[in-house]
XYZ file of C-alpha atoms in Angstrom:
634
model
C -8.585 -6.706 15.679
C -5.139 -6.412 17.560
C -4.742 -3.059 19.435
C -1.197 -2.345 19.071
C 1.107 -4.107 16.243
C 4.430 -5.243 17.616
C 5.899 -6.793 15.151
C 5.817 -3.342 12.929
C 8.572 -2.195 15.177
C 11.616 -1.466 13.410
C 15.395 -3.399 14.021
C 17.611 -1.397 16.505
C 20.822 -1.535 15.072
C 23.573 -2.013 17.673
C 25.772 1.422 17.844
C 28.846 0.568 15.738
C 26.161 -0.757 13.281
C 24.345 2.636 13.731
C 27.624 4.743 13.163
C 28.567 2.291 9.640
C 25.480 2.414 8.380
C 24.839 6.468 8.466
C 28.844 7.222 7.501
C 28.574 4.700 4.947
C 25.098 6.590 3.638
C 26.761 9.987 3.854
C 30.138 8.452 1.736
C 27.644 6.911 -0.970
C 24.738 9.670 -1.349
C 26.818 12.804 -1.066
C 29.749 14.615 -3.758
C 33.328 13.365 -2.579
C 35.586 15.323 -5.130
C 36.822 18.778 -4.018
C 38.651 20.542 -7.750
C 41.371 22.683 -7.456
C 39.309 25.524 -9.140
C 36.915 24.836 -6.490
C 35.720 28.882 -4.562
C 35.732 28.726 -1.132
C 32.020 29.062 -0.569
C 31.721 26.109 -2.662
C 34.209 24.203 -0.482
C 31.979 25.750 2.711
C 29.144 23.964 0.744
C 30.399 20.719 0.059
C 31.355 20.254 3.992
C 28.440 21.650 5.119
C 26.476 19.253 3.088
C 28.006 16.294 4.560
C 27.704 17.299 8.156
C 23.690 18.002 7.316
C 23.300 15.136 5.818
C 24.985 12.606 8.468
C 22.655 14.891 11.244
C 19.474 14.063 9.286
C 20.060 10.488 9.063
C 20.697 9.944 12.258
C 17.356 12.235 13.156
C 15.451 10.386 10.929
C 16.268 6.845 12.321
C 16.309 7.862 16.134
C 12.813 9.566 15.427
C 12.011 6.025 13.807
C 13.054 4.559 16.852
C 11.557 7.078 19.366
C 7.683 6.059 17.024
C 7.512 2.751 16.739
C 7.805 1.814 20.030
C 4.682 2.130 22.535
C 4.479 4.393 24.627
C 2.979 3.499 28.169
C 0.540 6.143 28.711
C -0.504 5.683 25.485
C -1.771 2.115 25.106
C -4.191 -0.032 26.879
C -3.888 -0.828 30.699
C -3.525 -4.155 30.150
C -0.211 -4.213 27.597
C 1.200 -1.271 30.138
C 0.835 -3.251 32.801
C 2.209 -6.350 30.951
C 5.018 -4.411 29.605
C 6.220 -3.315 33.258
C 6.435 -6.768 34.305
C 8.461 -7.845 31.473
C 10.675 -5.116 30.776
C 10.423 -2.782 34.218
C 8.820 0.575 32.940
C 11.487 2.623 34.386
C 14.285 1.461 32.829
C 12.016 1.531 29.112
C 10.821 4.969 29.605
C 14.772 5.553 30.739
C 16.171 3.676 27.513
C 13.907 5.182 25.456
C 14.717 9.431 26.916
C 18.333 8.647 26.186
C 17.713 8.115 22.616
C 15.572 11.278 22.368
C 18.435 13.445 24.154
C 21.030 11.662 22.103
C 18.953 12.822 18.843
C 18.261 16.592 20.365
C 22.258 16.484 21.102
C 23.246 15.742 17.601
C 20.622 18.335 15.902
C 22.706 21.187 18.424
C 25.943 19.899 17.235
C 25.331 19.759 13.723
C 23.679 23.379 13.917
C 26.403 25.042 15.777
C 28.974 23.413 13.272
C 26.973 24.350 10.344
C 27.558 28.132 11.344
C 31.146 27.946 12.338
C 31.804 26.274 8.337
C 30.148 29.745 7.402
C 33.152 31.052 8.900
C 35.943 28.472 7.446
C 38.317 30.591 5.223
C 40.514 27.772 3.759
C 39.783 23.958 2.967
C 41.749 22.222 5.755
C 39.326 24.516 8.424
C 36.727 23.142 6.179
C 37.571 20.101 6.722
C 38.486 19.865 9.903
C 34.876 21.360 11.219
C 33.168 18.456 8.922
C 35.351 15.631 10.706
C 34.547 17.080 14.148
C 31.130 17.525 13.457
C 30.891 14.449 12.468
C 32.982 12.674 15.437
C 30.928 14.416 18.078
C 28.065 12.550 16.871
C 29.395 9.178 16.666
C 30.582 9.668 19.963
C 27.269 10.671 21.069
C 25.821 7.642 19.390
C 28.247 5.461 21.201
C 27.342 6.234 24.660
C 23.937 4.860 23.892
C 25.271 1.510 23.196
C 23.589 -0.115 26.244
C 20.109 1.561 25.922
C 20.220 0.724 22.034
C 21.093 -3.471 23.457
C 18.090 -3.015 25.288
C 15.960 -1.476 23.107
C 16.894 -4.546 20.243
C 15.888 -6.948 22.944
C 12.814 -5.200 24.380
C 11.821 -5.485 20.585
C 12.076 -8.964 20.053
C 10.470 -9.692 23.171
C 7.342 -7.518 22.282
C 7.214 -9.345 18.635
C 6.984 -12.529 20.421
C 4.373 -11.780 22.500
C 0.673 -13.014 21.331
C -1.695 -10.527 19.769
C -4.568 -10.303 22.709
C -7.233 -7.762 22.272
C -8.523 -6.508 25.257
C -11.799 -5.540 24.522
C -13.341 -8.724 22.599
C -15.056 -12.004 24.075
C -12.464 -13.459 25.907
C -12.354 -16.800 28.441
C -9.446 -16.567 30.442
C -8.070 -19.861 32.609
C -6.195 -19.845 35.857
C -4.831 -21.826 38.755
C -2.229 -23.895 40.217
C 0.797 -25.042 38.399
C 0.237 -28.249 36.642
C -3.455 -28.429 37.420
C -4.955 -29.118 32.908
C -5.012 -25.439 31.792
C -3.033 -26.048 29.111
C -4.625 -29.181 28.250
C -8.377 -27.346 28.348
C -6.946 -24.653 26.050
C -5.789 -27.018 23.346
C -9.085 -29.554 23.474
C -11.399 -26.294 22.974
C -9.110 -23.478 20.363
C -7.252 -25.295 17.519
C -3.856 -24.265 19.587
C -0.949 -26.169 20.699
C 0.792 -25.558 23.777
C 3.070 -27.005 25.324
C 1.853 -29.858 27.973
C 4.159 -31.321 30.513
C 3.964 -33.409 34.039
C 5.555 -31.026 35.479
C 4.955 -27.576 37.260
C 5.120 -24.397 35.085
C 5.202 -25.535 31.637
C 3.566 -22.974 30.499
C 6.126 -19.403 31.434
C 4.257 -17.048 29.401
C 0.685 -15.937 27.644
C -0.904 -17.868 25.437
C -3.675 -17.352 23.217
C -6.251 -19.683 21.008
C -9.031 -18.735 19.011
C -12.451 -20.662 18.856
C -16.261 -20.330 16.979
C -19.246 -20.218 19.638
C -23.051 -18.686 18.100
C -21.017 -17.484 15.006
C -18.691 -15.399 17.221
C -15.254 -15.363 17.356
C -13.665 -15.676 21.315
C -10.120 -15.736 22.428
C -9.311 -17.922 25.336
C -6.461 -17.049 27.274
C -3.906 -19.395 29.017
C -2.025 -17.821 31.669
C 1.182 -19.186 33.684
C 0.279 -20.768 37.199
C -0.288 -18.917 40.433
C 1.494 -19.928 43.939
C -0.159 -18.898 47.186
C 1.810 -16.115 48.498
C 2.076 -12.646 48.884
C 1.754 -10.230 45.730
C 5.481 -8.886 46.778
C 6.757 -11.928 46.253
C 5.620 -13.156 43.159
C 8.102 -13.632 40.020
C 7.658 -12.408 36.393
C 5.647 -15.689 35.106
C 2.982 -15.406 37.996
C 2.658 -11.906 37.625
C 1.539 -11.821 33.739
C -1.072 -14.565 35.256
C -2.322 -11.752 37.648
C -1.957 -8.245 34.825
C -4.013 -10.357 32.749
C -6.503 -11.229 35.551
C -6.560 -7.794 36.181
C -7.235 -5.874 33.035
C -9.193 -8.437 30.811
C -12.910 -8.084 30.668
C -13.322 -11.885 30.487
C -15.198 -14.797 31.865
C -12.795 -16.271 34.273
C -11.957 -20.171 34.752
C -10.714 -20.891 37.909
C -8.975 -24.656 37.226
C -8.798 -27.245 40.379
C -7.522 -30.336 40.352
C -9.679 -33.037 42.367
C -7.218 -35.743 42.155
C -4.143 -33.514 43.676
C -1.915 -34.596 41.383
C -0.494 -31.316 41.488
C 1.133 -31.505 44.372
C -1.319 -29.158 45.794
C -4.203 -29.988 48.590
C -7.284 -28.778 47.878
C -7.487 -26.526 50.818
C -4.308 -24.956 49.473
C -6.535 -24.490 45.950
C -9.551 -22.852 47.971
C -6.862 -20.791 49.601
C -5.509 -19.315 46.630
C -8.631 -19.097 45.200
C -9.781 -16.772 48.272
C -6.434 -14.442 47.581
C -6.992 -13.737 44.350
C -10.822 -13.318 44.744
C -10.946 -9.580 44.393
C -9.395 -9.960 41.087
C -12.799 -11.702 39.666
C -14.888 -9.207 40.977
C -17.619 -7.713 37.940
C -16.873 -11.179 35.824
C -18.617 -14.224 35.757
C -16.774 -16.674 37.242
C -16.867 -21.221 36.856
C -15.151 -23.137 38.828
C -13.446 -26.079 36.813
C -13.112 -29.596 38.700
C -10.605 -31.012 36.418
C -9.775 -34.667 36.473
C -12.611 -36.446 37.165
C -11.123 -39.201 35.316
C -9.028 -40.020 37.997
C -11.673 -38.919 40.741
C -15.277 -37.291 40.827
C -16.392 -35.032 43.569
C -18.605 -37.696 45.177
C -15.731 -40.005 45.967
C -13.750 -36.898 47.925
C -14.122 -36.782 51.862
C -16.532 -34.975 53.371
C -14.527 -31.801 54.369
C -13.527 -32.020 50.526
C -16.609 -32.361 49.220
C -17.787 -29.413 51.243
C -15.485 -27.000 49.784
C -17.506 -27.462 46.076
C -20.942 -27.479 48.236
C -19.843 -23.774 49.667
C -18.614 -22.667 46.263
C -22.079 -23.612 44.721
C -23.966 -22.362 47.630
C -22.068 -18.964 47.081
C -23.771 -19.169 43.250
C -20.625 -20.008 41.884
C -21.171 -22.723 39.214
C -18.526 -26.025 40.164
C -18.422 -28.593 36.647
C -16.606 -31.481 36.501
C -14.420 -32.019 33.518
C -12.056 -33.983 32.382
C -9.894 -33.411 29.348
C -8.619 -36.817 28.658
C -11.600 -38.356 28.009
C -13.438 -34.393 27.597
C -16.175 -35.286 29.478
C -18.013 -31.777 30.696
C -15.213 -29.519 28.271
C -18.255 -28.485 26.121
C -20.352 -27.658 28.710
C -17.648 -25.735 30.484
C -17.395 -23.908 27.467
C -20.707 -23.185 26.210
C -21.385 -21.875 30.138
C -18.844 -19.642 30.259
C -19.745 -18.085 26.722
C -23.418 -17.614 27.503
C -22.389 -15.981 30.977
C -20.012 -14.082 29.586
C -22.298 -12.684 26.725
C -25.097 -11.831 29.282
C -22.624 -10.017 31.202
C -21.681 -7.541 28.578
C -25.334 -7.319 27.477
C -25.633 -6.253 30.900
C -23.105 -3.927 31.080
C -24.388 -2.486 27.751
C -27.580 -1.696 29.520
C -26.418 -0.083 32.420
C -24.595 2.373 30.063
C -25.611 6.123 28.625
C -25.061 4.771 24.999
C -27.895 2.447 25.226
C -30.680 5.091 25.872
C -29.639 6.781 22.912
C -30.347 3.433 20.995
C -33.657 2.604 23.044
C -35.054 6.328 22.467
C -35.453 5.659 18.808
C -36.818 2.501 19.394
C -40.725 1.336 19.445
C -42.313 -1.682 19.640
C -45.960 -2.087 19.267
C -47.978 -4.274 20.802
C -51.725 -4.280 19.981
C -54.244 -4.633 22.878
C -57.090 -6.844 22.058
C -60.508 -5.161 21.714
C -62.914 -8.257 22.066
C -63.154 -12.053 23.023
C -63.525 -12.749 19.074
C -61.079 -15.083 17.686
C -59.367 -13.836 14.840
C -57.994 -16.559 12.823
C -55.378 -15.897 9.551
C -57.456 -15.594 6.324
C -56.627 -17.172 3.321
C -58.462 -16.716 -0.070
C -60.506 -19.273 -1.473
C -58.841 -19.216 -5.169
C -55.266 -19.312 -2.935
C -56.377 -22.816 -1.271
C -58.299 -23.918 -5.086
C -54.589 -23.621 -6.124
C -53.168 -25.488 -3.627
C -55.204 -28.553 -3.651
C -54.579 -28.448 -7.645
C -51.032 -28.650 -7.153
C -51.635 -32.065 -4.936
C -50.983 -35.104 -6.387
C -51.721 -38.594 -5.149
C -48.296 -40.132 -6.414
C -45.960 -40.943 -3.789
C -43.912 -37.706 -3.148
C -40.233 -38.006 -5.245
C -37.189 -38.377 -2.967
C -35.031 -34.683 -3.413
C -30.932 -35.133 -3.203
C -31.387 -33.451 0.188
C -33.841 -36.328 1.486
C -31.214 -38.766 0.556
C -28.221 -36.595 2.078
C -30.258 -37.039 5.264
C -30.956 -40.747 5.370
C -27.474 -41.785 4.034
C -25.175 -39.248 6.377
C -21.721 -39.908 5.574
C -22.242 -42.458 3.153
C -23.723 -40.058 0.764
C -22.511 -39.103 -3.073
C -23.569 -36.369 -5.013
C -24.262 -38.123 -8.305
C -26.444 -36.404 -10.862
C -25.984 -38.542 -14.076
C -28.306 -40.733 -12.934
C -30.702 -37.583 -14.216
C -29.309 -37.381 -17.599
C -31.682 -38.404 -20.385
C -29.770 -40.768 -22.813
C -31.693 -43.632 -24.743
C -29.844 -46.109 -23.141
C -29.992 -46.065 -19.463
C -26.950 -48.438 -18.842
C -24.863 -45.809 -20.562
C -25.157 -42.978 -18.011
C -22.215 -43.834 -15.420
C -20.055 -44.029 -18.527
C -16.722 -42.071 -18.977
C -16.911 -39.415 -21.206
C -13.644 -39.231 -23.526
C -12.443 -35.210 -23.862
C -10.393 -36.971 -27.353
C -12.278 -39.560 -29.820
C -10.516 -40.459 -32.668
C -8.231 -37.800 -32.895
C -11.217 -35.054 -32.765
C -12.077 -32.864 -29.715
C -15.589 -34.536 -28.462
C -16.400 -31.368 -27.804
C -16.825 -30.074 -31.097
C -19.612 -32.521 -31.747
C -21.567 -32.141 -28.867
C -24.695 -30.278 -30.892
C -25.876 -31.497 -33.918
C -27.364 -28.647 -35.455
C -24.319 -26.263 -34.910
C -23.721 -25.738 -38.523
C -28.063 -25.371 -38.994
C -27.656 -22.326 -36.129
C -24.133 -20.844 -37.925
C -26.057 -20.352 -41.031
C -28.955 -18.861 -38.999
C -26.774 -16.406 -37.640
C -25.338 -15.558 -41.076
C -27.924 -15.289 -42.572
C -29.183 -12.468 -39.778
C -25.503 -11.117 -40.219
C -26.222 -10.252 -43.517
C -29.743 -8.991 -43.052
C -28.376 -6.569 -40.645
C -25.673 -5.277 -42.669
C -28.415 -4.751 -45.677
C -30.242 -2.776 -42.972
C -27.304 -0.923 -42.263
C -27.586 -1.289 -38.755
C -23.155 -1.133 -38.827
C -23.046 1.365 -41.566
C -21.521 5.017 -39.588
C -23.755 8.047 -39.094
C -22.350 10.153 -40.974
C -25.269 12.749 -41.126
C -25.292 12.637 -37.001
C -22.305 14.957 -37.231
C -22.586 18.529 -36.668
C -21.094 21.158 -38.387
C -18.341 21.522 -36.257
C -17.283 17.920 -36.300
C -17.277 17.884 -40.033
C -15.039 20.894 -40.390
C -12.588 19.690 -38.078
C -12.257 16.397 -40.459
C -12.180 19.156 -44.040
C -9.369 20.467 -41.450
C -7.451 17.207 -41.118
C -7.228 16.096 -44.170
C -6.079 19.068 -45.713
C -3.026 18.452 -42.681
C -2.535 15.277 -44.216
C -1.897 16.524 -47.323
C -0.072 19.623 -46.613
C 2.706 17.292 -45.179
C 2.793 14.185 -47.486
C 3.522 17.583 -50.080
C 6.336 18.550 -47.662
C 8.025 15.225 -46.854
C 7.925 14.713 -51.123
C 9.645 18.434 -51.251
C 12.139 16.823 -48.776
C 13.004 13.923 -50.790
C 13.571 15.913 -54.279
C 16.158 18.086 -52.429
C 20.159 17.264 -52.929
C 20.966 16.355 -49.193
C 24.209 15.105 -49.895
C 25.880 18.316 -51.246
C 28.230 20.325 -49.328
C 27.713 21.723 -46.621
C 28.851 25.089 -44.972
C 28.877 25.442 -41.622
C 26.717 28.091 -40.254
C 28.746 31.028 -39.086
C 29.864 31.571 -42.551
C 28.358 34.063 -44.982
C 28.891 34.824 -48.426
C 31.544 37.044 -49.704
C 30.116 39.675 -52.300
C 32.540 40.301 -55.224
C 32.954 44.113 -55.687
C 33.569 44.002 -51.550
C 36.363 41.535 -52.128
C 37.795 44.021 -54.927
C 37.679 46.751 -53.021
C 39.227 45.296 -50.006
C 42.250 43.314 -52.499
C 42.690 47.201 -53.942
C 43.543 48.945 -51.059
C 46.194 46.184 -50.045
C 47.652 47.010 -53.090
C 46.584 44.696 -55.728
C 45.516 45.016 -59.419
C 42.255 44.193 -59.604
C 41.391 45.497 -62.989
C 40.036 42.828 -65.770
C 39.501 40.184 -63.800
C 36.246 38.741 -65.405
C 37.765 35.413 -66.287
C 39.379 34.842 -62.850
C 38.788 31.662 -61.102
C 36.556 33.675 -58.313
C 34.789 35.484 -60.823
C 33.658 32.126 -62.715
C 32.145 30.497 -59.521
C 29.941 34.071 -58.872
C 28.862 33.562 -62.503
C 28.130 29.629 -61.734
C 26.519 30.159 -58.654
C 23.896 32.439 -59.952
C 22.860 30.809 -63.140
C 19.749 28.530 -63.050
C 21.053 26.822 -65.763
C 21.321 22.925 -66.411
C 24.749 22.006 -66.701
C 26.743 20.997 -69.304
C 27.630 17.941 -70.558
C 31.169 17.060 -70.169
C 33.191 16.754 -73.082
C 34.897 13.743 -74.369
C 37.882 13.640 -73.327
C 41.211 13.380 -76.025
C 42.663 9.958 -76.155
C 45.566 8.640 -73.761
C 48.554 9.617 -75.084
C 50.668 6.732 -72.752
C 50.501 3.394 -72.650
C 50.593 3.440 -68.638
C 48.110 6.578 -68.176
C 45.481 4.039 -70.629
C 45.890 0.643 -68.077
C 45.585 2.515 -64.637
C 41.846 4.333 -66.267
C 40.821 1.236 -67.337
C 41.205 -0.849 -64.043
C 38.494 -2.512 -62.255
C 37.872 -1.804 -58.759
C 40.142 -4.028 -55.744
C 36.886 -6.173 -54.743
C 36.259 -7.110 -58.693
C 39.433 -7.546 -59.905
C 39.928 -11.189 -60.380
C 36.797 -12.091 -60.542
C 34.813 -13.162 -63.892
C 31.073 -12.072 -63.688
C 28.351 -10.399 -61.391
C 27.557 -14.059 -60.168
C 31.112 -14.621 -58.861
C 31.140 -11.000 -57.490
C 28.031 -11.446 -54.983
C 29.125 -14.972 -54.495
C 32.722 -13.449 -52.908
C 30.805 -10.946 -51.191
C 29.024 -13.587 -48.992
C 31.625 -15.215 -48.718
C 33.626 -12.394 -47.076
C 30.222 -11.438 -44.951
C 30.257 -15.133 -43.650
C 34.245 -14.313 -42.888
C 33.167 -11.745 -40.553
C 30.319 -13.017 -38.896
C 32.665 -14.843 -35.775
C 34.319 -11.138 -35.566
C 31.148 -9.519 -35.614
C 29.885 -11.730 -32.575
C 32.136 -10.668 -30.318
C 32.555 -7.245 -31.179
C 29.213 -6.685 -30.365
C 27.689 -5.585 -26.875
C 24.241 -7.245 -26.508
C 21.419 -5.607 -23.406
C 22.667 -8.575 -21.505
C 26.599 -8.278 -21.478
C 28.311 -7.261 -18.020
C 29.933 -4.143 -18.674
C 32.145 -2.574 -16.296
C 32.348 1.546 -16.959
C 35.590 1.779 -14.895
C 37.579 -0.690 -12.988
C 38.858 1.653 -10.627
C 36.441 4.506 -9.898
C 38.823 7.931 -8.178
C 36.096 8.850 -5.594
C 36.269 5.279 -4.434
C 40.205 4.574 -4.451
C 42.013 8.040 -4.624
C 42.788 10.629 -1.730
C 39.882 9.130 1.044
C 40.629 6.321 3.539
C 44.067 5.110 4.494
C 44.751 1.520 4.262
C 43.729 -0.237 7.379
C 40.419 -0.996 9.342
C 37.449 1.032 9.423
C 37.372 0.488 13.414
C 38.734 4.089 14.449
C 35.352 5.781 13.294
């Protein structure tokens, strides 16, 4: 599990990116209209909006900022120490103080603008606080443009790196330039670096992962080391020496025999001897790589005495070569076992482990006599087993043959199917036969077993095994249903009351109320009028009609046309039939003019899909805002 994500870390948008970005959020997200009818405390509003929203957008994404980087007190030695080398803490922790003063700067101007708009008495003042406001922070923003820069690219940097934890089983490799690190790395962990004749290849950490007794290690690849002091080492040798450092790892110092390097041996042993106190509380190998191109026992004496010290000192010296990976594995599997009984160790020496041990009892029986006590098994037990014996030879079980074949071996298991003619077993089964799914015909008594199963079908349902309990019901359960259906009812009755009523009558809108007759009289006498006998007035008929229950009557024939002209226009048919001879030829030029329309229709219509565009030119977008010309200025 990785200690500290990286790559989590959000983008640091360069400062005219920052500015954009926030102005452009505060044009979209907030009201840009002021109306004429606008009060001034709304217009105090509206500004002061704007300037609170820009401030919290730019809190919120400097706070972002300000989080997702690491902090170096925070995090493990190791990445702090890495992270100095790299970056130089001073000017991080300097980058990263500016930002938090630039975000504590534009909180204080937003707040002391916010309570002079309390005090704007016209729209221009308004306005004018809102566009200050709002230019003191930009301008604040903009004088973090170079600790921003450096932020973006302290960010990438850190995403790049490899994810290393610091606390699991780790084998870490050092040495000269040029000397196989990189070459033991990739033959052991599945990864890939970069391998070159030529002195530091490898500029920064790697990492590879590998299996060993169902564990999982990281092996660590580190840039080489030069022999001099630790003053005057560069940024690749020093992530060689943080990681040396920090990691609790079994360490694998890497010497080239052959000095093909371009390094003595002597000068090996000698930077092997500066950087001692670096290994000190981790078991240590020493690697003798290329013994491909020469062993030990074909060095000179004086060489061959520096591996005789080492060994003498307890230090273990293998040979290995990774072209031809002779001693790579047991390099490896050394190192692990070392390392694992070191941290056993360790574990021991700690107060944890006490805790653990105190619960812990193992008991170990002292013998009481010089009797043998052998295991006792029953008689009927070993009756059982010898009647299980057989004296046929033993059959040959799939893993048997897995064994004595190796790679060669097949699982093939239709040579157990049971078919009446053996020489048909390694045949192809067809999934189609004849146009009919083989399948289907697999089991011949399918249609024997369907009428088995209907026939229980229908015992069961005799049985009444699906028939509802009706009599499980309680009382309360059965008066809620008397309940519900008498619900149902109640409203099929009222949607049929619905349906007989005249909905198509006139209507009278609501405010109006009905005009009693003796009030209008009385009202129509003392204007002046003569409102005596009045029974067979027009007003007095429709009381009369309204308030009879009556059917009504039929409507009289009328007299006969007297004209000739007055008898043609009553008589004519309708503008769609005229023309047209019977019922047939009337639907038949209905279609016709349905069919007409259908093109029309087509277009007229708006389907879900259609692109619709509500206004071409939206005001709040195109009126009264931005003169034409860059957006640069802001």
């Amino acid at each position: 599990m990785a200690l500290y994500n990286f790559k989590k870390i959000m983008v640091v948008p360069t400062a005219k990116d920052f500015i954009d970005i926030t102005l452009s959020k505060t044009q979209r997200k907030t009201p840009t209209v002021i109306h004429k009818h606008y009060q001034i405390h709304r217009i105090r509003h509206f500004y002061m909006r704007k300037v609170k929203f820009t401030q919290q957008n730019y809190h919120d994404r400097l706070t972002q900022i300000l989080t997702d980087f690491p902090k170096l007190d925070d995090i493990h030695p190791f990445y702090a120490d890495l992270m100095n080398v790299l970056y130089d803490k001073d000017h991080y922790k300097l980058a990263l103080g500016q930002i938090n003063i630039a975000k504590n700067l534009i909180d204080n101007v937003a707040k002391d603008y916010v309570r002079l708009m309390k005090y704007g008495d016209s729209l221009y003042r308004c306005k004018q606080l809102k566009r200050a406001a709002l230019g003191r922070m930009c301008t604040i923003l903009k004088r973090q443009k170079s600790s921003l820069e450096y932020l973006e690219q302290v960010r990438q940097h850190l995403s790049r790196l490899p994810t290393i934890d610091p606390n699991t089983r780790t084998l870490l490799l050092c040495g000269y330039p040029n000397v196989g690190k990189s070459s033991f790395i990739n033959k052991v962990t599945r990864a890939d670096v970069d391998v070159q004749p030529y002195a530091f290849t490898t500029k920064s950490l790697f990492v590879g992962h590998m299996d060993y007794r169902y564990l999982r290690w990281q092996v660590v690849d580190t840039p080489g080391i030069l022999d001099h002091p630790l003053e005057e080492r560069n940024t690749i040798e020093m992530q060689a020496i943080t990681a040396l450092a920090h990691l609790r790892a079994a360490v694998l110092y890497v010497m080239d025999v052959s000095e093909q390097c371009g390094h003595t041996l002597q000068e090996q042993l000698e930077l092997f001897n500066n950087i001692r106190p670096l290994f000190a509380n981790k078991p240590l190998i020493v690697v003798a790589n290329k013994c491909d191109v020469k062993k030990i026992n074909e060095l000179s004496e004086e060489n061959q005495k520096i591996f005789a010290d080492l060994s003498a000192e307890g230090i273990p010296v293998i040979e290995t070569s990774t072209l031809t990976e002779e001693g790579v594995m047991q390099v490896k599997t050394e190192a692990c076992d070392r390392l694992l009984a070191d941290r056993v160790e360790t574990k021991m020496k700690g107060k944890k482990v006490h805790d653990v041990l105190n619960r812990l009892h193992l008991a170990m029986p002292t013998k009481r006599d010089e009797k043998e006590r052998p295991p006792f098994i029953p008689e009927g037990a070993l009756m059982r087993k010898r009647a299980m014996e057989v004296d046929a030879p033993k059959r040959k079980l799939e893993r048997d043959l897995e064994m004595e074949l190796g790679d060669d071996y097949v699982l093939d298991l239709q040579k157990y199917w049971d078919l009446m003619n053996e020489d048909e077993k390694q045949d192809k089964i067809p999934e189609v036969w004849e146009g009919h799914n083989i399948a289907d015909y697999i089991d011949p008594d399918i249609m024997k077993k369907l009428e088995e199963l209907e026939k229980e079908e229908e015992l069961k349902e005799r049985a009444g095994e699906y028939d509802s309990d009706d009599e499980s019901e309680d009382e309360e359960m059965q008066e809620i249903r008397v309940l519900a259906k008498q619900i149902r009812e109640k409203k099929q009755l009222l949607v049929l009351e619905s349906k007989e009523k005249d909905v198509h009558g006139p209507r009278m809108p609501r405010t109006t109320t009905k005009v009693e007759r003796k009030k209008m009289e009385k009202q129509m006498g003392d204007l002046g009028l003569d409102m005596n006998d009045k029974d067979d007035s027009h007003y007095a008929q429709q009381a009369r009609r309204s308030r009879s229950v009556a059917k009504k009557r039929k409507r009289e024939a009328s007299a006969p046309p007297t004209s000739k002209t007055r008898s043609q226009s009553a008589s004519r048919p309708p503008r769609d039939q005229s023309g047209l001879r019977d019922t047939k030829m009337v639907k038949k030029a209905k279609k016709m003019m349905k069919n007409s329309q259908k093109g029309m229709n087509r277009q007229g219509k708006k389907g879900e899909s259609d692109r619709h565009v509500f206004d071409l030119k939206p005001k709040h977008l195109l009126a009264g805002k931005r003169k034409s010309g860059t957006t640069d200025h802001r």
